[in-house]
PDB file of C-alpha atoms in Angstrom:
ATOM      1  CA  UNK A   1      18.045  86.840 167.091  1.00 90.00           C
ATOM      2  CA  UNK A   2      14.800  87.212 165.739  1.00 92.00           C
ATOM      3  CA  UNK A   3      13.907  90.278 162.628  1.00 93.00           C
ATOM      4  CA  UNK A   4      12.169  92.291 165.288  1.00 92.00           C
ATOM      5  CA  UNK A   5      15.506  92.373 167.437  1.00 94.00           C
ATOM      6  CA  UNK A   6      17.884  92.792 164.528  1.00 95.00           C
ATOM      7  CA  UNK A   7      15.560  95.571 163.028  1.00 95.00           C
ATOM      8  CA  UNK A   8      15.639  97.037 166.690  1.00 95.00           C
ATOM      9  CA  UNK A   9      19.088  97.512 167.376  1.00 97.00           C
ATOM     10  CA  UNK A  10      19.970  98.318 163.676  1.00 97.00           C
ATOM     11  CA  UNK A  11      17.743 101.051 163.576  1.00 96.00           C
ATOM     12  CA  UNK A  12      18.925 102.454 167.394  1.00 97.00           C
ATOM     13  CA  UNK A  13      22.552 102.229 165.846  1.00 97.00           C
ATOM     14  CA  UNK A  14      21.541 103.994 162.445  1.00 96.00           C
ATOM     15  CA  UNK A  15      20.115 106.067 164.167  1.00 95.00           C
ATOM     16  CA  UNK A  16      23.582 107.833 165.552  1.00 94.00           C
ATOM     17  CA  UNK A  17      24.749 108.268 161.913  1.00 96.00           C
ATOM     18  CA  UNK A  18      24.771 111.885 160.670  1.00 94.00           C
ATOM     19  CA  UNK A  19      25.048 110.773 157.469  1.00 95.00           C
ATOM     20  CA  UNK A  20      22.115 109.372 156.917  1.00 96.00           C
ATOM     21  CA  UNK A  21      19.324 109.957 154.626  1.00 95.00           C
ATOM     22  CA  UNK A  22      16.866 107.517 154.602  1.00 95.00           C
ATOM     23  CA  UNK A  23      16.138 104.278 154.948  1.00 96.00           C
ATOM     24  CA  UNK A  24      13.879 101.825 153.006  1.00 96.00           C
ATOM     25  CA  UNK A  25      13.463  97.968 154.858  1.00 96.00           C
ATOM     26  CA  UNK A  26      11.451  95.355 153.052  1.00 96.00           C
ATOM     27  CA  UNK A  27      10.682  92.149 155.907  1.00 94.00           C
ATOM     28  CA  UNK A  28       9.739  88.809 154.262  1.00 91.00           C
ATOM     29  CA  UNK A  29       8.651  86.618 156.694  1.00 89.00           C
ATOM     30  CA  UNK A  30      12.087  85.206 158.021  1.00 94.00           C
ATOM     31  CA  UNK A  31      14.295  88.120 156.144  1.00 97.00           C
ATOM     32  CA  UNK A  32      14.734  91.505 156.054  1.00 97.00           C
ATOM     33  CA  UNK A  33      16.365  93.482 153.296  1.00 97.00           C
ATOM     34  CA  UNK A  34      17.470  96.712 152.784  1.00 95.00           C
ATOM     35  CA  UNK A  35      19.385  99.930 151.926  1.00 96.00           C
ATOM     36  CA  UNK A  36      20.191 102.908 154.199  1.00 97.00           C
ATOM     37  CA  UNK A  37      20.728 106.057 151.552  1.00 95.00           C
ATOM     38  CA  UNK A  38      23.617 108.300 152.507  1.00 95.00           C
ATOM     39  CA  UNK A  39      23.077 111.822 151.908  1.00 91.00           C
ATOM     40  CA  UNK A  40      26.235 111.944 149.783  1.00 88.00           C
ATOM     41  CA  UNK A  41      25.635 110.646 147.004  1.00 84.00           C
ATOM     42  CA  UNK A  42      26.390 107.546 145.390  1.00 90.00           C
ATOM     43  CA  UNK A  43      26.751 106.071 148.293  1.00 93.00           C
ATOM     44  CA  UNK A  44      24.335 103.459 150.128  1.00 97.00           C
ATOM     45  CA  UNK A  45      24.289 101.065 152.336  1.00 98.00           C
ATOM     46  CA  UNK A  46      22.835  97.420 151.778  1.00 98.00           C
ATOM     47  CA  UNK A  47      21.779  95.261 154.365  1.00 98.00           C
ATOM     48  CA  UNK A  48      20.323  91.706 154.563  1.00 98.00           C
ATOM     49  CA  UNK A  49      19.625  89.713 157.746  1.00 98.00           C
ATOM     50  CA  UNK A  50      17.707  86.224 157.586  1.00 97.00           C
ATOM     51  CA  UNK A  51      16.852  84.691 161.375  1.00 96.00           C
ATOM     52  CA  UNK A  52      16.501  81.418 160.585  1.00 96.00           C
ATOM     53  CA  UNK A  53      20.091  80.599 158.804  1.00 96.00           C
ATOM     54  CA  UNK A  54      21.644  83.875 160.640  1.00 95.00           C
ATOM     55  CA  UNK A  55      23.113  85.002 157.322  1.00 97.00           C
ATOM     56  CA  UNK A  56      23.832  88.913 158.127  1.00 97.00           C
ATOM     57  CA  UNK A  57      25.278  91.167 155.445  1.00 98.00           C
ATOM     58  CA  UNK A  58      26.154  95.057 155.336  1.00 98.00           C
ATOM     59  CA  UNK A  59      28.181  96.839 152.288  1.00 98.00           C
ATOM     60  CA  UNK A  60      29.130  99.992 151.786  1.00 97.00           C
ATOM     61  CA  UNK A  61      28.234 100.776 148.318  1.00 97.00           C
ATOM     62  CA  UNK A  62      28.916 103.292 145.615  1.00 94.00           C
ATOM     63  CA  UNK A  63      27.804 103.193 142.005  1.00 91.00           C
ATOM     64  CA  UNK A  64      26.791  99.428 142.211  1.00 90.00           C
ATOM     65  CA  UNK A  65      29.589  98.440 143.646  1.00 95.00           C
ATOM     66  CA  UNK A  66      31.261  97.102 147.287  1.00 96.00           C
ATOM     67  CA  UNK A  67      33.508  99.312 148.396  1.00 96.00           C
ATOM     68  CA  UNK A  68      33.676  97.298 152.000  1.00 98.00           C
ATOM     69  CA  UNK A  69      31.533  95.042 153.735  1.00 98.00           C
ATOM     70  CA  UNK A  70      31.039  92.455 156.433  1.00 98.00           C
ATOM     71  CA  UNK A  71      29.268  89.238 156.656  1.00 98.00           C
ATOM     72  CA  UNK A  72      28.102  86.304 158.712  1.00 98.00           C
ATOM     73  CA  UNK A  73      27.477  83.263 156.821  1.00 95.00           C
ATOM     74  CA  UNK A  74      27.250  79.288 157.701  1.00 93.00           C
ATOM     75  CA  UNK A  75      29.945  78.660 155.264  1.00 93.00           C
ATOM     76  CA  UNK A  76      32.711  81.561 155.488  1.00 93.00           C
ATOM     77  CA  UNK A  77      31.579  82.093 158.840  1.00 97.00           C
ATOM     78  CA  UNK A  78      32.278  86.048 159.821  1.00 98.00           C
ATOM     79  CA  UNK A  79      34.141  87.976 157.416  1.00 98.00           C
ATOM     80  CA  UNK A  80      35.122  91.489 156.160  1.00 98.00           C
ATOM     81  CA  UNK A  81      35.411  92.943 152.510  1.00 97.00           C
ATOM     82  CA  UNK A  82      38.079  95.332 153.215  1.00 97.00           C
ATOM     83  CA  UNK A  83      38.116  98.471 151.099  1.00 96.00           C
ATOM     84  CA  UNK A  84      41.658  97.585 149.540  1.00 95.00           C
ATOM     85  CA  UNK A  85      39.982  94.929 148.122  1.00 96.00           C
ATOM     86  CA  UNK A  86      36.720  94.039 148.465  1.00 96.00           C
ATOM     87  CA  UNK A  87      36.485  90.839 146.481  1.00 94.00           C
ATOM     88  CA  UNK A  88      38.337  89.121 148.960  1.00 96.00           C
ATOM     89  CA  UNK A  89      36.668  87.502 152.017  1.00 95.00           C
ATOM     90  CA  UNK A  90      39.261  88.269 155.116  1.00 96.00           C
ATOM     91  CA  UNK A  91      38.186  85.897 158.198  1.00 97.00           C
ATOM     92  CA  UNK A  92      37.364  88.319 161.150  1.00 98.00           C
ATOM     93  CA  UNK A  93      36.024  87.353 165.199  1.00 97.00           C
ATOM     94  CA  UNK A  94      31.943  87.763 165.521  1.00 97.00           C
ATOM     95  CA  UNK A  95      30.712  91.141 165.675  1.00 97.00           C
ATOM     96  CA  UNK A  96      28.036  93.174 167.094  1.00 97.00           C
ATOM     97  CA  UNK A  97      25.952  95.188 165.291  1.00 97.00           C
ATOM     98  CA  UNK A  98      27.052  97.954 167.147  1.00 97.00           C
ATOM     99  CA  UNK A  99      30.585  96.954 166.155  1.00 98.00           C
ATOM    100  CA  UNK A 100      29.686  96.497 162.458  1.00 98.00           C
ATOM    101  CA  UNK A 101      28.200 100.301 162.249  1.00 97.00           C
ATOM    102  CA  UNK A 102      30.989 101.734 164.104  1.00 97.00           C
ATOM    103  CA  UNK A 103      33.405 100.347 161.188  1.00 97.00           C
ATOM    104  CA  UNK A 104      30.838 101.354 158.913  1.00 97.00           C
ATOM    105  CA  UNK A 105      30.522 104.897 160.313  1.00 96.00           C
ATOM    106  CA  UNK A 106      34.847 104.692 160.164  1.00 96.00           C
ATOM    107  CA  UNK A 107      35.635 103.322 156.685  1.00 96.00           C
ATOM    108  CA  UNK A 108      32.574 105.884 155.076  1.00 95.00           C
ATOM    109  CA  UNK A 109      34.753 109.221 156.662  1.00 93.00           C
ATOM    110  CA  UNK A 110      37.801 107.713 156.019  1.00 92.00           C
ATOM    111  CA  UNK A 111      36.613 107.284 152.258  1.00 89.00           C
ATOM    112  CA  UNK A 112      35.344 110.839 152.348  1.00 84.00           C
ATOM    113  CA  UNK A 113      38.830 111.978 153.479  1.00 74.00           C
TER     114      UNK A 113
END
């Protein structure tokens, strides 16, 4: 998938969040980087994507640190940072972004619980 694409369906995904506050992209050529801003704060979300290696990354963040994530990577392949401990790298099947925001949008309520 090329930036355009990923930055397409991100941003129609993001864009069902009601918990969003802003969002701040940076593209750089083959990679795009960013955070999506809760409007509770500390909470954010960072987000890197780079098309030609097809690393993706999203973690929920609060005070500088992962609280949960999940990745794509040539080497770990897809994986999840679960929130009981996210240090660890828990192999997971290939997901959607779709997929990844919906378990974003689930473990950020559950947290606010």
């Amino acid at each position: 998938m090329d930036i355009n694409g990923f930055l397409g369906e991100l941003l129609r995904e993001i864009s069902h969040l009601d918990f969003v506050d802003s969002i701040d992209f940076h593209i750089e050529v083959i990679a795009i980087k960013g955070r999506v801003l809760l409007k509770r704060e500390p909470y954010f979300v960072e987000i890197y994507y780079n098309e030609v290696t097809g690393t993706m990354a999203f973690a929920l963040i609060e005070n500088n640190k992962r609280l949960w994530g999940i990745d794509y990577d040539n080497v770990r392949k897809w994986h999840e940072h679960p929130v009981e401990n996210p240090l660890t790298h828990k192999s997971i099947s290939e997901k959607s972004i779709s997929d990844i925001i919906k378990e974003l949008q689930k473990t950020y309520l559950r947290l606010q619980d």
